[in-house]
Short mmCIF file of C-alpha atoms in Angstrom, two decimals:
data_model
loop_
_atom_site.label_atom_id
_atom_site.label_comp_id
_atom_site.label_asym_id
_atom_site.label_seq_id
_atom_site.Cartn_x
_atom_site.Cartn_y
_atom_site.Cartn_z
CA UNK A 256 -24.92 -20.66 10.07
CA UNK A 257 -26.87 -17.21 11.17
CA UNK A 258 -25.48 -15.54 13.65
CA UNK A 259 -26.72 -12.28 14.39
CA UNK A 260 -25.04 -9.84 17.01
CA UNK A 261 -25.15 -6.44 17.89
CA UNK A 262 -22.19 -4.10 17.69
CA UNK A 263 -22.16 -0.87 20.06
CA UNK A 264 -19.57 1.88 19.94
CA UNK A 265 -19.57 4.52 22.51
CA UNK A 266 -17.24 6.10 20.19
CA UNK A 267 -17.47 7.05 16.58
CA UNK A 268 -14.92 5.63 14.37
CA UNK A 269 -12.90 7.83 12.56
CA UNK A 270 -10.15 7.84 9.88
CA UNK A 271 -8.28 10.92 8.37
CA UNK A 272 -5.79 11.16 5.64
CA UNK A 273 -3.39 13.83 3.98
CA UNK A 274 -1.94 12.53 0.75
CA UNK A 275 0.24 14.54 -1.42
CA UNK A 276 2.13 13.77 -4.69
CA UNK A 277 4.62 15.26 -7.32
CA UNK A 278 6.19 13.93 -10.00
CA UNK A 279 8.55 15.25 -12.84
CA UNK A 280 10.01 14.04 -15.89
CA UNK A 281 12.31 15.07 -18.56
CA UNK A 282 13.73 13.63 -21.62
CA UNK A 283 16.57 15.56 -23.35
CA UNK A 284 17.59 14.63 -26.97
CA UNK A 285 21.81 13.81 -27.04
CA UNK A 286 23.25 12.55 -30.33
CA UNK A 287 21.64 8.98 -31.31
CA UNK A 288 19.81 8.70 -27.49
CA UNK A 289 17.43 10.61 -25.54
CA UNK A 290 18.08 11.03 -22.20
CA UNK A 291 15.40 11.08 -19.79
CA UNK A 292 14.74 11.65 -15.83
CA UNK A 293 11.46 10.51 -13.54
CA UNK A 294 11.59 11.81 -10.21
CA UNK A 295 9.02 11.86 -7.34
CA UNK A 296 8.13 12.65 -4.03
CA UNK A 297 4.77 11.54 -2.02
CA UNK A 298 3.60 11.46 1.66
CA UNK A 299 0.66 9.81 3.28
CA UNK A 300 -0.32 10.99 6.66
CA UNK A 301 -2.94 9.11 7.86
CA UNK A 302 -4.88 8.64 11.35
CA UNK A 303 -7.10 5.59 12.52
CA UNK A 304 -9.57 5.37 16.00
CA UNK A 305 -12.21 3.65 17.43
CA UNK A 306 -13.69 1.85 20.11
CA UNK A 307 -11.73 -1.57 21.52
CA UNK A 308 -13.38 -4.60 21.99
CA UNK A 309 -16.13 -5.62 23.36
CA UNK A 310 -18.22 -4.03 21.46
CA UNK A 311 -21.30 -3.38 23.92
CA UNK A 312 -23.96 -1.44 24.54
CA UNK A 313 -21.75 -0.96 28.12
CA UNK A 314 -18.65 0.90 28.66
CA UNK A 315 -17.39 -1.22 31.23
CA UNK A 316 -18.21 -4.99 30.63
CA UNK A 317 -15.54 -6.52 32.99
CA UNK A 318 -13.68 -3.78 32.66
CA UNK A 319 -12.42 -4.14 29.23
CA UNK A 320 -13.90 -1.11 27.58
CA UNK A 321 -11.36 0.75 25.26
CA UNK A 322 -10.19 2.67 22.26
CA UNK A 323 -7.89 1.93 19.91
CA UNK A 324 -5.94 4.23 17.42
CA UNK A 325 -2.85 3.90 15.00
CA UNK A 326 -1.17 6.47 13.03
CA UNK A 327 1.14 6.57 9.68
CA UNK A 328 3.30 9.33 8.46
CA UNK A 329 4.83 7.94 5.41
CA UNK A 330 7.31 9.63 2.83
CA UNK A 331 8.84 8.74 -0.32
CA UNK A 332 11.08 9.96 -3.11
CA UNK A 333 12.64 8.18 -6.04
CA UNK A 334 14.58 9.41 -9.26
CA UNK A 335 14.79 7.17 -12.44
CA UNK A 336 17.37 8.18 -14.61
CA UNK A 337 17.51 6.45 -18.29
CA UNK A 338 19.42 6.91 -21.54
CA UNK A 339 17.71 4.78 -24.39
CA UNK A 340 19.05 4.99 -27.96
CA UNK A 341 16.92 5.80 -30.93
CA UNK A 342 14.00 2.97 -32.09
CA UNK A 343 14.60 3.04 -35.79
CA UNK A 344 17.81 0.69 -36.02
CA UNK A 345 18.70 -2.70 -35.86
CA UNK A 346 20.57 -2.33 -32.69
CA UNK A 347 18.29 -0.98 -29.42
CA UNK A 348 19.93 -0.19 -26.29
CA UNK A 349 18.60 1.46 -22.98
CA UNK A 350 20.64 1.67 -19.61
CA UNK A 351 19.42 3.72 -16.48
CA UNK A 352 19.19 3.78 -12.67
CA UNK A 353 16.77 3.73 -10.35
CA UNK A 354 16.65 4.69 -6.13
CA UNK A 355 13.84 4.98 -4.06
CA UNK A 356 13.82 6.07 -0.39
CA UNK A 357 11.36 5.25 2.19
CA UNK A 358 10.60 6.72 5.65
CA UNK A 359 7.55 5.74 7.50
CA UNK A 360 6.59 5.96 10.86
CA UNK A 361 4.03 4.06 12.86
CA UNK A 362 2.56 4.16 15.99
CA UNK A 363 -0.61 2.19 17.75
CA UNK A 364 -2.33 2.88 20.89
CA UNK A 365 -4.93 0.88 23.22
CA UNK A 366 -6.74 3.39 25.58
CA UNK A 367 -9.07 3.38 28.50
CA UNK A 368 -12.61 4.37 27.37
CA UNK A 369 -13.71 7.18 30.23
CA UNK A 370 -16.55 8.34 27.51
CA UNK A 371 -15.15 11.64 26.41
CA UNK A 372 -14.09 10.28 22.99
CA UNK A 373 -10.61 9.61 21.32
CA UNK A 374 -7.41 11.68 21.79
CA UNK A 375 -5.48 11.73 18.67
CA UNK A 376 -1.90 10.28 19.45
CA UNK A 377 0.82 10.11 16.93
CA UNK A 378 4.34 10.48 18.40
CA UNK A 379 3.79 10.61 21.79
CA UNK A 380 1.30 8.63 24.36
CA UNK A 381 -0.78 10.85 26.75
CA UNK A 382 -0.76 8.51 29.58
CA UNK A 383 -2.47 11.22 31.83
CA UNK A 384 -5.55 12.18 29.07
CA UNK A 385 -8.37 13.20 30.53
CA UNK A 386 -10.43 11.32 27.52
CA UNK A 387 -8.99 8.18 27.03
CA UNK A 388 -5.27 7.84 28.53
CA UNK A 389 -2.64 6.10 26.75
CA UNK A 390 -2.64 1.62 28.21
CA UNK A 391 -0.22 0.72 25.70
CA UNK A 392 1.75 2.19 22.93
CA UNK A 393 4.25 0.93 20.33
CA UNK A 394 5.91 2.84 17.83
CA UNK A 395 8.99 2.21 15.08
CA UNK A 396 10.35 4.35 12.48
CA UNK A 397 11.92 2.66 9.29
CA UNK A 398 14.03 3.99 6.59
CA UNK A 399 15.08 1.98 3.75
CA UNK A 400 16.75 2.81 0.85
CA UNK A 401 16.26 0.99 -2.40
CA UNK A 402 19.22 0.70 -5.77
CA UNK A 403 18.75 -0.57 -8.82
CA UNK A 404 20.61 -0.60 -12.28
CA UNK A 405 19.36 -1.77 -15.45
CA UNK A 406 20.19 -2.59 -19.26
CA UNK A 407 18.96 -4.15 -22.44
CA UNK A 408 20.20 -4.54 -25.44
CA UNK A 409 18.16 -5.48 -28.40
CA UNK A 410 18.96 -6.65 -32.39
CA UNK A 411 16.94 -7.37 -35.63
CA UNK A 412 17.90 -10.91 -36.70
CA UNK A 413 15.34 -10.41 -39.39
CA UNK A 414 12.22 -8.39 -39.96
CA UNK A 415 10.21 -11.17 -37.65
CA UNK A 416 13.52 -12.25 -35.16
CA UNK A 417 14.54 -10.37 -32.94
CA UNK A 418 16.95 -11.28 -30.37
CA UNK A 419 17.21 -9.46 -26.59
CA UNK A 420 19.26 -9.47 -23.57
CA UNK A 421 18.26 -7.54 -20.16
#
């Protein structure tokens, strides 16, 4: 099965991206534990465009020649907060907390293809571009937030059992 086809764009496909990223973490020695603290924060930003099917040589097979784009602006931030006891005993413990918030925001565009490239849309359409206006758009915005807890608890039976519960 050869098949062997020819793919035309009109329009150079394109793709840019601003990620960014910080993290901290402590740990702070209390009596028989050490505390400790993760926290972060990220964003992606990223834009997506191209020509639409069909993929010609022509910019107006049937009338179906268009662009395409989609855009992402996602953020994130979490904390991690832990207080584990020391490692050189019988008896182990660690307990901690952990939340995580989300935003991202999507949109997606189809466009008429007039030959004067891609318009870069993100929260708006531009229905009356003079490059490629706005046929359809769809966009939604999500926020979730995210809780956890955790524990463990661990004890030397003997130098080779040890017995665990999380």
């Amino acid at each position: 099965n050869t098949v062997s086809y020819s793919f035309c764009a009109n329009n150079r496909g394109s793709d840019h991206r601003d990620m960014r990223e910080a993290t901290a973490k402590f740990d702070y020695k209390v009596p028989g534990a050490t505390l400790t603290g993760i926290f972060s924060y990220n964003t992606v930003k990223e834009f997506t465009g191209g020509d639409q099917f069909p993929y010609t040589a022509s910019r107006n097979l049937f009338g179906t020649d268009g662009t395409q784009t989609q855009f992402f602006n996602i953020e994130n931030s979490s904390a991690e907060v832990r207080l584990t006891s020391e490692t050189n005993q019988a008896l182990r413990w660690m307990i901690g907390g952990y939340f995580l918030r989300t935003t991202d925001f999507v949109s997606t565009t189809t466009g008429s293809d007039l030959g004067l490239g891609i318009e870069q849309i993100e929260y708006d359409p531009d229905f009356t571009s003079a490059a490629n206006p706005t046929l359809s758009w769809f966009a939604d915005t999500n926020v979730d937030k995210v809780y956890a807890g955790f524990a463990n608890v661990s004890y030397d039976m003997t130098s080779a059992l040890e017995a665990s519960l999380a």
